[in-house]
Amino acid sequence: MSLEQLPNSDHTSAVSECRALYEQIWNTPSLTLELARSPLMQPAPLSLTLEERTRLTYQRARALARAHNLTLKDVVEMTPAFWKLHMDMLTAMDGGAINLVSVQYNLFVGTVAPFAATHPELPAIIEKALRVDISSQFMLTELGHGLDARNLETTATLLPNGSFELHTPSPNAAKCMPPNTPRNGLPTIAVVIARLIVEGEDRGVRPFVVPMSDGTKMCTGITSKVFPPRPGANPIDHALTYFDHVKLPPSALLGSLEKPRNERDNFLSTIHRMGAGTLFLAGACIPLIKMAVYNASKFSFRRHILGNDGQPMPVINFRTQHLPILHAIARAHVLQAFLIYAGREYCIQADSRVRHIFATTFKAVTIHHFKTSLQSINEGCGWQGYYDRNQILAASLEFNAVATAEGDVRVLAIRLASELLIGRYEVPPPKDPHSALARHEAGLFTEARGLMKRFGNKHRSEAFNRTILPLCLPLVLAIGYRMAIEAAADVGIEPKLCALYEAGVIKEDAGWFAEKGGISREVQRAIEAQAADAVLPELERLVEETGVQPYCTAPMTSQALWDGYVEELETFSGNAVWNFEETKARL
């Protein structure tokens, strides 16, 4: 049962619980303020080698983990402390650090924890993973089976003595992306998802705990081919991993040797923590939107031009400069509320299909807002926005990959929208079916279902592929927008911010609202202008209240930071003389 479907008394209680969670997560002191000011978190010198920069990312990950000091219970039960870690402002300083910690806690620890009672070696490994004394990875995706993970090729064959032989049978079976080299300086261990083979019989996929390296060299039979760094991102040693008849002890297997009754259910159970990663890792984009708001607004208040009266005026006064910033502020506030709602529902729902609704809609909306906000904000920073030290562009490049981590958002949206359209289950109904965003959601559903009827409701057809698939992501976004604005109202987000958020959504699908929603483009512009005018006088207060200032190091935000940055720049000078006439003669 969803929040909206609860009886009145229970609904009131659920809203109160969401508000309490909101207060607990967002209004308690940050655990990393001291860390943000430490030398470890200052911009890395340009002179560092790739290996040194990679180890720095891991050192920051360890510091982040120890600042939050989560327990095994926090990870397994996904307590508010687990949520708060993923939304830590330190993400604005090094997105790679939260990426490493999130995988380590959610996918590795969350997967192996249920087996700790029956595997005596696991509690010590879990403790080291929680403190990031080791690097702990989760290896599911294969090079040739990115989103088709149920058909992965890696095999773990049971040997007569009870041990296993882990093997990569073809180049396409290489495990793809998880960081896995001695470059990080930490012993590395991983949960490897492989196909269990017993006496020649395929018994479906299983998780195996496999040591990868001792921090200096790879373990016997394991080869890692490391990818080059991603442009703009703090370096992590993402790699392809191959297994050459690697021997594993019987205890490496997590689970039973028996063939599962239902292979699909077994597979979903094996990767049960992927959904949590879909939701909570996407939430790490919220601090980055706040960082972009802070850096761009401070720049825009400092940057002056001469006005019509000959007096200097800050560029923040221009509508084109402050409007993207105002929209981003509204989005950050609404997304915070949406996270509380979606996270709460994800944690209490028993049906994995219903959990999929909240994880997918939250990720789709958050990633979309993140990408569009950072792009429009950065464009207002001029040439200063081109450099990674100004954080916005670097954050955009680093976290674009979140759109594919724990499931490509487009594919997740296709799966969700398809199942909703063929009636396998339903999303929570809107509280107010007559609201603009609820009518938008209903209108897109009606449009898609009308198209499906034309080809006999066949969802595995070329007509569905050509006609419905392009509508899936917009449909899921529409669901998410409506849920987000309702969640914001429930936790008490300022109405003026909610109004601006809604105006931004209307603007994104201006054609539908003009054609079907009864809101002309002229009226849409007036709605946006009125909402922006209401928030603009509060801009400086809202920027300061983000709490992100200690985590912002962009030189463009203050004269002191700019002066320090210029001092660091490689400098050239000399006493050369260029005689133009002599040069001309030589030519």
Coordinates of C-alpha atoms in Angstrom, one line a residue:
M1 CA 0.0 0.0 0.0
S2 CA 1.3 3.4 -0.9
L3 CA 1.3 6.6 1.0
E4 CA -1.6 8.0 -1.0
Q5 CA -3.7 4.8 -0.5
L6 CA -3.5 4.8 3.3
P7 CA -6.6 5.6 5.3
N8 CA -6.7 9.2 6.6
S9 CA -5.3 8.4 10.1
D10 CA -2.6 6.3 8.7
H11 CA -1.9 8.8 6.0
T12 CA -1.4 11.5 8.6
S13 CA 1.0 9.3 10.5
A14 CA 2.9 8.5 7.3
V15 CA 3.2 12.2 6.4
S16 CA 4.4 12.9 10.0
E17 CA 7.0 10.2 9.6
C18 CA 8.2 11.6 6.3
R19 CA 8.5 15.1 7.9
A20 CA 10.5 13.6 10.8
L21 CA 12.8 11.8 8.4
Y22 CA 13.3 15.0 6.4
E23 CA 14.2 16.9 9.6
Q24 CA 16.5 14.1 10.7
I25 CA 18.4 13.9 7.4
W26 CA 18.6 17.5 6.2
N27 CA 18.6 19.6 9.4
T28 CA 21.2 17.8 11.5
P29 CA 24.8 19.0 11.4
S30 CA 27.0 17.7 8.6
L31 CA 29.4 15.0 9.6
T32 CA 32.1 16.0 7.2
L33 CA 32.5 19.8 7.8
E34 CA 35.9 19.3 9.4
L35 CA 36.9 16.8 6.7
A36 CA 36.0 19.3 4.0
R37 CA 38.5 21.8 5.4
S38 CA 41.3 19.3 5.7
P39 CA 44.3 19.2 3.3
L40 CA 43.0 15.8 2.1
M41 CA 40.0 17.4 0.4
Q42 CA 41.7 20.4 -1.2
P43 CA 42.0 20.4 -5.0
A44 CA 44.7 18.0 -6.1
P45 CA 48.0 19.5 -7.4
L46 CA 48.3 19.2 -11.1
S47 CA 51.7 17.5 -10.6
L48 CA 50.2 14.3 -9.2
T49 CA 50.6 11.1 -11.3
L50 CA 47.5 9.0 -12.3
E51 CA 48.4 6.4 -9.6
E52 CA 48.7 9.1 -7.0
R53 CA 45.4 10.7 -8.0
T54 CA 43.7 7.3 -7.9
R55 CA 44.9 6.6 -4.4
L56 CA 43.8 10.0 -3.4
T57 CA 40.2 9.2 -4.4
Y58 CA 40.3 6.0 -2.3
Q59 CA 41.8 7.9 0.7
R60 CA 38.9 10.4 0.5
A61 CA 36.5 7.5 0.3
R62 CA 37.9 6.0 3.4
A63 CA 37.7 9.4 5.2
L64 CA 34.1 9.8 4.1
A65 CA 33.2 6.4 5.3
R66 CA 34.8 6.9 8.7
A67 CA 33.2 10.3 9.2
H68 CA 29.8 8.6 8.9
N69 CA 30.8 5.5 10.8
L70 CA 27.9 3.4 9.6
T71 CA 27.1 0.1 11.3
L72 CA 26.1 -3.2 9.6
K73 CA 22.6 -2.5 10.7
D74 CA 22.6 0.9 9.0
V75 CA 23.5 -0.8 5.7
V76 CA 21.2 -3.8 5.9
E77 CA 18.2 -1.9 7.1
M78 CA 19.0 1.3 5.1
T79 CA 18.5 3.6 8.1
P80 CA 18.4 7.4 7.8
A81 CA 22.2 7.3 8.5
F82 CA 22.6 5.3 5.3
W83 CA 20.5 7.9 3.4
K84 CA 22.5 10.8 4.9
L85 CA 25.8 9.3 3.7
H86 CA 24.6 9.3 0.1
M87 CA 23.5 12.9 0.3
D88 CA 26.7 14.2 2.0
M89 CA 27.9 17.5 0.6
L90 CA 31.4 16.1 0.3
T91 CA 30.2 14.7 -3.0
A92 CA 30.7 18.2 -4.4
M93 CA 34.4 17.9 -3.7
D94 CA 35.0 14.3 -5.0
G95 CA 32.2 12.4 -6.6
G96 CA 34.4 9.4 -7.0
A97 CA 34.6 8.9 -3.2
I98 CA 30.9 8.6 -2.7
N99 CA 30.7 6.2 -5.7
L100 CA 33.3 3.9 -4.1
V101 CA 31.7 4.0 -0.7
S102 CA 28.2 3.4 -2.1
V103 CA 29.2 0.3 -4.1
Q104 CA 31.2 -1.0 -1.1
Y105 CA 28.4 -0.6 1.4
N106 CA 25.3 -1.2 -0.7
L107 CA 26.3 -3.8 -3.2
F108 CA 29.1 -5.7 -1.5
V109 CA 28.2 -5.5 2.2
G110 CA 24.5 -5.5 1.5
T111 CA 24.8 -8.7 -0.6
V112 CA 27.1 -10.7 1.7
A113 CA 25.6 -9.6 5.1
P114 CA 22.7 -12.2 5.1
F115 CA 25.3 -15.0 4.8
A116 CA 27.6 -13.7 7.7
A117 CA 26.0 -16.1 10.2
T118 CA 26.9 -19.2 8.1
H119 CA 30.3 -18.1 6.8
P120 CA 32.7 -17.4 9.7
E121 CA 35.2 -15.5 7.5
L122 CA 32.6 -12.9 6.5
P123 CA 32.2 -10.8 9.7
A124 CA 35.9 -9.7 9.6
I125 CA 35.7 -8.9 5.9
I126 CA 32.5 -6.9 6.4
E127 CA 34.2 -4.9 9.2
K128 CA 37.1 -4.1 7.0
A129 CA 34.8 -3.1 4.1
L130 CA 32.8 -0.8 6.4
R131 CA 36.0 1.0 7.4
V132 CA 37.3 0.9 3.8
D133 CA 40.4 -0.9 4.9
I134 CA 39.8 -3.0 1.8
S135 CA 38.3 -2.3 -1.6
S136 CA 35.1 -4.3 -2.0
Q137 CA 33.4 -4.6 -5.4
F138 CA 30.3 -6.2 -7.0
M139 CA 30.9 -7.9 -10.4
L140 CA 27.7 -8.5 -12.3
T141 CA 27.8 -6.9 -15.7
E142 CA 29.8 -8.5 -18.5
L143 CA 31.2 -6.9 -21.6
G144 CA 28.8 -8.7 -24.0
H145 CA 25.8 -8.8 -21.6
G146 CA 25.4 -5.2 -20.3
L147 CA 21.7 -5.1 -19.6
D148 CA 21.1 -8.8 -20.4
A149 CA 22.7 -9.9 -17.1
R150 CA 20.5 -13.0 -16.6
N151 CA 22.4 -14.5 -19.6
L152 CA 25.9 -13.9 -18.3
E153 CA 28.6 -16.4 -19.3
T154 CA 31.1 -16.5 -16.4
T155 CA 31.1 -20.0 -14.9
A156 CA 31.8 -21.4 -11.5
T157 CA 32.1 -25.2 -11.8
L158 CA 31.8 -27.4 -8.8
L159 CA 34.9 -29.7 -8.6
P160 CA 34.9 -33.3 -7.1
N161 CA 36.6 -32.0 -3.9
G162 CA 33.8 -29.5 -3.2
S163 CA 35.8 -26.4 -4.4
F164 CA 34.9 -24.3 -7.5
E165 CA 36.7 -23.2 -10.6
L166 CA 35.8 -19.7 -11.7
H167 CA 36.4 -19.1 -15.4
T168 CA 35.8 -16.5 -18.1
P169 CA 34.9 -18.6 -21.2
S170 CA 35.1 -15.8 -23.8
P171 CA 36.3 -12.1 -24.1
N172 CA 32.6 -11.0 -24.0
A173 CA 32.3 -12.6 -20.6
A174 CA 34.8 -10.2 -19.0
K175 CA 33.4 -8.4 -15.9
C176 CA 33.0 -4.8 -16.9
M177 CA 33.6 -1.6 -15.0
P178 CA 34.1 -2.5 -11.3
P179 CA 37.4 -0.9 -10.0
N180 CA 40.0 -3.7 -9.7
T181 CA 43.7 -3.0 -9.9
P182 CA 46.6 -2.8 -7.4
R183 CA 46.8 0.9 -8.3
N184 CA 44.4 1.7 -5.5
G185 CA 46.8 0.4 -2.9
L186 CA 44.2 -1.6 -1.1
P187 CA 43.5 -5.4 -0.9
T188 CA 40.5 -6.0 -3.2
I189 CA 37.7 -8.5 -2.8
A190 CA 34.5 -8.8 -4.8
V191 CA 31.2 -10.5 -5.1
V192 CA 31.3 -12.1 -8.5
I193 CA 28.0 -13.2 -10.1
A194 CA 28.7 -16.4 -12.0
R195 CA 26.7 -19.3 -13.5
L196 CA 26.9 -22.3 -11.2
I197 CA 27.7 -25.6 -13.0
V198 CA 27.2 -28.9 -11.2
E199 CA 28.0 -32.1 -13.0
G200 CA 27.5 -30.4 -16.3
E201 CA 24.1 -28.9 -15.3
D202 CA 23.5 -25.1 -15.3
R203 CA 21.9 -24.3 -12.0
G204 CA 21.5 -20.5 -12.5
V205 CA 23.5 -17.6 -11.3
R206 CA 25.0 -17.4 -7.8
P207 CA 27.2 -14.9 -5.9
F208 CA 30.7 -15.9 -5.0
V209 CA 33.2 -14.1 -2.8
V210 CA 36.5 -13.8 -4.6
P211 CA 39.8 -12.2 -3.5
M212 CA 41.1 -10.0 -6.4
S213 CA 44.4 -8.5 -5.2
D214 CA 46.6 -8.1 -2.1
G215 CA 47.0 -4.4 -2.8
T216 CA 50.3 -4.9 -4.6
K217 CA 49.6 -7.6 -7.3
M218 CA 46.6 -9.5 -8.6
C219 CA 45.7 -12.9 -7.3
T220 CA 46.6 -16.0 -9.3
G221 CA 44.6 -16.5 -12.4
I222 CA 43.0 -13.0 -12.4
T223 CA 43.7 -10.4 -15.0
S224 CA 42.6 -6.8 -14.9
K225 CA 42.7 -4.4 -17.9
V226 CA 42.2 -0.9 -16.5
F227 CA 40.3 1.7 -18.5
P228 CA 41.8 5.2 -19.0
P229 CA 40.3 7.9 -16.7
R230 CA 37.0 9.4 -17.7
P231 CA 37.3 13.0 -18.8
G232 CA 36.7 15.4 -15.9
A233 CA 36.2 12.7 -13.3
N234 CA 38.3 12.0 -10.3
P235 CA 40.2 8.9 -11.3
I236 CA 38.9 5.4 -10.3
D237 CA 40.6 2.3 -11.6
H238 CA 37.6 0.9 -13.6
A239 CA 38.6 -2.2 -15.4
L240 CA 37.8 -5.3 -17.3
T241 CA 38.3 -8.5 -15.2
Y242 CA 39.1 -12.0 -16.5
F243 CA 39.3 -15.3 -14.6
D244 CA 41.5 -18.1 -15.9
H245 CA 40.4 -21.3 -14.1
V246 CA 40.6 -19.6 -10.7
K247 CA 40.3 -22.1 -7.8
L248 CA 37.8 -21.1 -5.0
P249 CA 37.1 -22.8 -1.7
P250 CA 33.7 -24.2 -1.0
S251 CA 32.9 -21.2 1.3
A252 CA 33.2 -18.9 -1.7
L253 CA 29.6 -19.8 -2.7
L254 CA 26.9 -17.7 -1.1
G255 CA 23.8 -19.8 -1.2
S256 CA 22.7 -23.3 -2.1
L257 CA 24.0 -25.7 -4.7
E258 CA 20.4 -26.7 -5.5
K259 CA 18.7 -25.7 -8.8
P260 CA 16.2 -22.9 -8.0
R261 CA 12.6 -23.5 -8.7
N262 CA 12.3 -20.2 -10.5
E263 CA 15.4 -18.8 -12.2
R264 CA 14.0 -15.3 -12.5
D265 CA 13.2 -15.0 -8.8
N266 CA 16.6 -16.5 -8.0
F267 CA 18.3 -13.9 -10.2
L268 CA 16.4 -11.0 -8.7
S269 CA 17.2 -12.3 -5.2
T270 CA 20.9 -12.5 -6.0
I271 CA 21.0 -8.8 -7.1
H272 CA 18.4 -7.5 -4.6
R273 CA 20.6 -4.6 -3.6
M274 CA 20.7 -3.1 -7.1
G275 CA 17.3 -1.3 -6.6
A276 CA 18.6 0.5 -3.5
G277 CA 21.6 1.6 -5.5
T278 CA 19.3 2.8 -8.2
L279 CA 17.6 5.1 -5.7
F280 CA 20.2 6.2 -3.3
L281 CA 23.2 6.7 -5.6
A282 CA 21.0 9.0 -7.7
G283 CA 20.3 11.0 -4.6
A284 CA 24.0 11.9 -4.5
C285 CA 23.2 14.3 -7.4
I286 CA 21.3 16.6 -5.0
P287 CA 24.4 18.0 -3.3
L288 CA 25.9 18.6 -6.7
I289 CA 22.9 20.7 -7.8
K290 CA 23.3 22.8 -4.6
M291 CA 27.0 23.2 -5.3
A292 CA 26.3 24.4 -8.8
V293 CA 23.7 26.9 -7.4
Y294 CA 26.2 28.2 -4.9
N295 CA 29.1 28.6 -7.3
A296 CA 27.1 30.1 -10.1
S297 CA 25.2 32.5 -7.9
K298 CA 28.4 33.7 -6.1
F299 CA 30.0 34.3 -9.5
S300 CA 26.9 36.1 -10.8
F301 CA 26.8 38.4 -7.8
R302 CA 30.6 39.2 -8.2
R303 CA 30.6 39.6 -12.0
H304 CA 29.6 43.2 -12.9
I305 CA 29.0 45.1 -16.1
L306 CA 28.2 48.8 -16.6
G307 CA 24.4 49.4 -16.6
N308 CA 22.5 52.0 -18.6
D309 CA 23.3 54.6 -15.9
G310 CA 27.0 54.0 -16.2
Q311 CA 27.1 52.3 -12.8
P312 CA 28.3 48.7 -12.2
M313 CA 25.6 46.1 -11.9
P314 CA 25.9 42.4 -11.1
V315 CA 25.0 40.0 -13.9
I316 CA 22.7 38.1 -11.5
N317 CA 20.1 40.9 -12.2
F318 CA 19.6 39.6 -15.7
R319 CA 16.6 37.2 -16.0
T320 CA 18.6 34.8 -18.2
Q321 CA 21.3 34.6 -15.5
H322 CA 19.2 34.1 -12.4
L323 CA 16.3 32.0 -13.8
P324 CA 18.3 28.7 -14.2
I325 CA 19.7 29.2 -10.7
L326 CA 16.2 29.8 -9.3
H327 CA 14.9 26.7 -11.0
A328 CA 17.8 24.6 -9.7
I329 CA 17.2 25.8 -6.1
A330 CA 13.5 24.7 -6.4
R331 CA 14.5 21.4 -7.9
A332 CA 17.0 20.7 -5.1
H333 CA 14.4 21.3 -2.4
V334 CA 11.7 19.3 -4.1
L335 CA 14.2 16.4 -4.8
Q336 CA 15.1 16.3 -1.2
A337 CA 11.5 15.8 -0.3
F338 CA 11.0 13.2 -3.1
L339 CA 13.9 11.2 -1.8
I340 CA 12.3 11.0 1.6
Y341 CA 9.1 9.8 0.1
A342 CA 10.6 7.4 -2.4
G343 CA 13.1 6.1 0.0
R344 CA 10.5 5.4 2.7
E345 CA 8.2 3.6 0.3
Y346 CA 11.1 1.6 -1.1
C347 CA 12.1 0.4 2.3
I348 CA 8.6 -0.6 3.5
Q349 CA 7.3 -2.2 0.3
A350 CA 7.4 -6.0 0.1
D351 CA 6.7 -6.3 -3.6
S352 CA 9.8 -5.8 -5.6
R353 CA 7.7 -4.5 -8.5
V354 CA 6.3 -1.7 -6.4
R355 CA 9.8 -0.9 -5.1
H356 CA 10.8 -0.6 -8.7
I357 CA 8.3 2.2 -9.2
F358 CA 9.9 4.4 -6.5
A359 CA 13.5 3.7 -7.4
T360 CA 13.0 4.2 -11.1
T361 CA 10.9 7.4 -10.9
F362 CA 13.2 9.0 -8.4
K363 CA 16.3 8.2 -10.5
A364 CA 14.7 9.3 -13.8
V365 CA 13.6 12.7 -12.3
T366 CA 16.8 13.3 -10.4
I367 CA 19.2 12.5 -13.3
H368 CA 17.1 14.6 -15.7
H369 CA 17.1 17.6 -13.3
F370 CA 20.8 17.2 -12.6
K371 CA 21.8 17.2 -16.2
T372 CA 19.6 20.0 -17.4
S373 CA 20.3 22.2 -14.3
L374 CA 24.1 21.9 -14.4
Q375 CA 24.3 22.5 -18.1
S376 CA 22.1 25.7 -18.0
I377 CA 23.9 27.0 -14.9
N378 CA 27.3 26.4 -16.2
E379 CA 26.6 28.2 -19.4
G380 CA 26.1 31.4 -17.4
C381 CA 29.6 31.1 -16.0
G382 CA 31.2 32.0 -19.3
W383 CA 34.8 30.9 -19.9
Q384 CA 35.3 30.1 -16.2
G385 CA 32.8 27.3 -16.5
Y386 CA 35.1 25.4 -18.9
Y387 CA 37.6 24.5 -16.2
D388 CA 37.2 21.5 -13.8
R389 CA 38.5 23.5 -10.8
N390 CA 35.2 25.4 -10.9
Q391 CA 33.5 22.1 -10.0
I392 CA 30.3 22.4 -12.0
L393 CA 31.6 20.9 -15.3
A394 CA 33.7 18.3 -13.4
A395 CA 30.6 17.3 -11.4
S396 CA 28.6 17.0 -14.6
L397 CA 31.2 14.8 -16.3
E398 CA 31.7 12.7 -13.2
F399 CA 28.0 12.0 -12.4
N400 CA 26.7 11.6 -15.9
A401 CA 27.7 7.9 -15.4
V402 CA 25.2 7.6 -12.6
A403 CA 22.5 7.5 -15.4
T404 CA 23.8 4.0 -16.2
A405 CA 25.0 2.8 -12.8
E406 CA 22.7 0.2 -11.2
G407 CA 20.7 0.2 -14.4
D408 CA 20.5 2.5 -17.4
V409 CA 17.7 5.0 -16.6
R410 CA 16.3 4.7 -20.1
V411 CA 16.0 0.9 -19.9
L412 CA 14.6 1.1 -16.3
A413 CA 12.0 3.5 -17.6
I414 CA 11.1 1.3 -20.5
R415 CA 10.6 -1.7 -18.2
L416 CA 8.5 0.3 -15.7
A417 CA 6.3 2.1 -18.3
S418 CA 5.8 -1.1 -20.3
E419 CA 4.6 -3.0 -17.2
L420 CA 2.3 -0.2 -16.2
L421 CA 0.8 0.1 -19.7
I422 CA 0.0 -3.6 -19.9
G423 CA -1.6 -3.5 -16.4
R424 CA 0.7 -5.7 -14.4
Y425 CA 0.5 -3.1 -11.5
E426 CA -0.3 0.5 -10.9
V427 CA 1.4 3.6 -9.5
P428 CA 0.0 5.4 -6.5
P429 CA -2.9 7.6 -7.6
P430 CA -2.5 11.4 -7.4
K431 CA -3.9 13.2 -4.3
D432 CA -5.4 15.8 -6.6
P433 CA -6.3 14.4 -10.0
H434 CA -7.1 17.9 -11.2
S435 CA -3.7 19.4 -10.6
A436 CA -1.6 20.4 -13.6
L437 CA 1.0 17.7 -13.1
A438 CA -1.6 15.0 -12.4
R439 CA -3.4 15.9 -15.6
H440 CA -0.1 15.8 -17.5
E441 CA 0.6 12.3 -16.2
A442 CA -2.9 11.1 -17.0
G443 CA -2.7 12.6 -20.5
L444 CA 0.5 10.8 -21.4
F445 CA -0.9 7.5 -20.1
T446 CA -4.0 8.1 -22.3
E447 CA -1.9 8.9 -25.3
A448 CA 0.3 5.8 -24.9
R449 CA -2.6 3.4 -24.3
G450 CA -4.4 4.8 -27.3
L451 CA -1.4 4.1 -29.5
M452 CA -1.2 0.5 -28.0
K453 CA -4.8 -0.2 -29.0
R454 CA -3.9 0.5 -32.6
F455 CA -1.6 -2.5 -32.7
G456 CA -3.6 -4.9 -30.5
N457 CA -1.8 -4.1 -27.2
K458 CA 1.1 -6.3 -28.3
H459 CA 4.1 -5.1 -26.2
R460 CA 6.6 -7.3 -28.0
S461 CA 6.2 -6.0 -31.5
E462 CA 8.0 -3.6 -33.9
A463 CA 5.1 -1.2 -33.6
F464 CA 5.6 -1.1 -29.8
N465 CA 9.3 -0.6 -30.3
R466 CA 8.8 2.3 -32.8
T467 CA 5.9 4.0 -31.1
I468 CA 5.8 3.4 -27.4
L469 CA 9.5 3.0 -26.4
P470 CA 10.2 6.7 -27.1
L471 CA 7.3 7.7 -24.9
C472 CA 8.5 5.6 -21.9
L473 CA 11.0 8.0 -20.3
P474 CA 8.7 11.0 -20.7
L475 CA 5.9 9.0 -19.1
V476 CA 8.0 7.9 -16.1
L477 CA 9.2 11.5 -15.7
A478 CA 5.6 12.7 -15.6
I479 CA 4.8 10.2 -12.9
G480 CA 7.9 11.3 -10.9
Y481 CA 7.2 15.0 -11.3
R482 CA 3.7 14.5 -9.8
M483 CA 5.0 12.4 -7.0
A484 CA 7.8 14.9 -6.3
I485 CA 5.6 17.9 -5.9
E486 CA 3.2 15.9 -3.7
A487 CA 6.1 14.8 -1.5
A488 CA 7.3 18.4 -1.3
A489 CA 3.9 19.6 0.0
D490 CA 3.9 16.8 2.6
V491 CA 7.2 17.8 4.2
G492 CA 6.5 21.5 4.1
I493 CA 8.7 22.8 1.3
E494 CA 8.0 26.5 0.8
P495 CA 5.0 26.9 -1.5
K496 CA 6.8 29.5 -3.6
L497 CA 9.5 26.9 -4.4
C498 CA 6.9 24.3 -5.2
A499 CA 5.2 26.8 -7.6
L500 CA 8.5 27.5 -9.4
Y501 CA 9.2 23.8 -9.6
E502 CA 5.8 23.2 -11.2
A503 CA 6.3 26.1 -13.6
G504 CA 9.6 24.5 -14.7
V505 CA 7.9 21.1 -15.4
I506 CA 5.2 22.9 -17.4
K507 CA 7.9 24.7 -19.4
E508 CA 9.6 21.3 -20.2
D509 CA 6.5 20.0 -22.0
A510 CA 5.1 23.3 -23.2
G511 CA 3.6 21.6 -26.3
W512 CA 1.4 19.2 -24.3
F513 CA 0.2 21.9 -21.8
A514 CA -0.6 24.2 -24.7
E515 CA -2.4 21.5 -26.8
K516 CA -4.0 19.4 -24.1
G517 CA -3.6 21.2 -20.8
G518 CA -5.3 24.4 -21.6
I519 CA -2.3 26.6 -20.7
S520 CA -1.1 28.7 -23.7
R521 CA 2.6 29.4 -24.1
E522 CA 1.9 33.0 -23.2
V523 CA 0.3 32.0 -19.9
Q524 CA 3.1 29.5 -19.3
R525 CA 5.6 32.3 -19.5
A526 CA 3.5 34.4 -17.1
I527 CA 3.3 31.6 -14.6
E528 CA 7.0 31.1 -14.7
A529 CA 7.7 34.8 -14.4
Q530 CA 5.4 35.2 -11.4
A531 CA 6.9 32.2 -9.6
A532 CA 10.5 33.4 -10.3
D533 CA 9.6 36.9 -9.1
A534 CA 8.4 35.4 -5.8
V535 CA 11.6 33.5 -5.1
L536 CA 14.1 36.0 -6.4
P537 CA 14.2 38.3 -3.3
E538 CA 15.0 35.2 -1.3
L539 CA 17.9 34.1 -3.5
E540 CA 20.8 35.0 -1.3
R541 CA 19.1 33.4 1.8
L542 CA 18.3 30.3 -0.1
V543 CA 21.9 30.0 -1.4
E544 CA 23.4 30.4 2.0
E545 CA 20.9 27.9 3.5
T546 CA 22.2 25.1 1.2
G547 CA 25.0 24.6 3.6
V548 CA 27.4 23.8 0.8
Q549 CA 29.8 26.7 1.1
P550 CA 32.5 24.8 3.0
Y551 CA 32.5 22.2 0.2
C552 CA 32.9 24.8 -2.6
T553 CA 36.4 25.5 -3.9
A554 CA 35.7 27.2 -7.2
P555 CA 38.0 30.3 -7.7
M556 CA 35.2 32.2 -9.3
T557 CA 33.2 32.4 -6.0
S558 CA 35.5 34.8 -4.1
Q559 CA 38.5 37.1 -4.6
A560 CA 40.6 35.1 -2.1
L561 CA 40.0 31.8 -3.8
W562 CA 40.7 33.5 -7.2
D563 CA 44.0 35.0 -6.0
G564 CA 45.1 31.6 -4.6
Y565 CA 44.2 29.9 -7.8
V566 CA 46.2 32.4 -10.0
E567 CA 49.2 32.0 -7.6
E568 CA 49.2 28.2 -8.4
L569 CA 49.1 28.6 -12.2
E570 CA 52.2 27.6 -14.1
T571 CA 54.0 30.9 -14.8
F572 CA 56.2 31.9 -17.8
S573 CA 58.3 35.1 -18.1
G574 CA 61.6 36.1 -19.7
N575 CA 63.5 38.8 -21.4
A576 CA 63.2 37.8 -25.1
V577 CA 63.1 40.5 -27.8
W578 CA 61.3 39.9 -31.1
N579 CA 62.6 42.1 -33.9
F580 CA 59.7 42.2 -36.4
E581 CA 61.9 43.5 -39.3
E582 CA 64.4 40.7 -38.9
T583 CA 61.6 38.1 -38.7
K584 CA 60.0 39.5 -41.8
A585 CA 63.2 39.3 -43.7
R586 CA 63.8 35.6 -42.7
L587 CA 60.3 34.8 -44.0

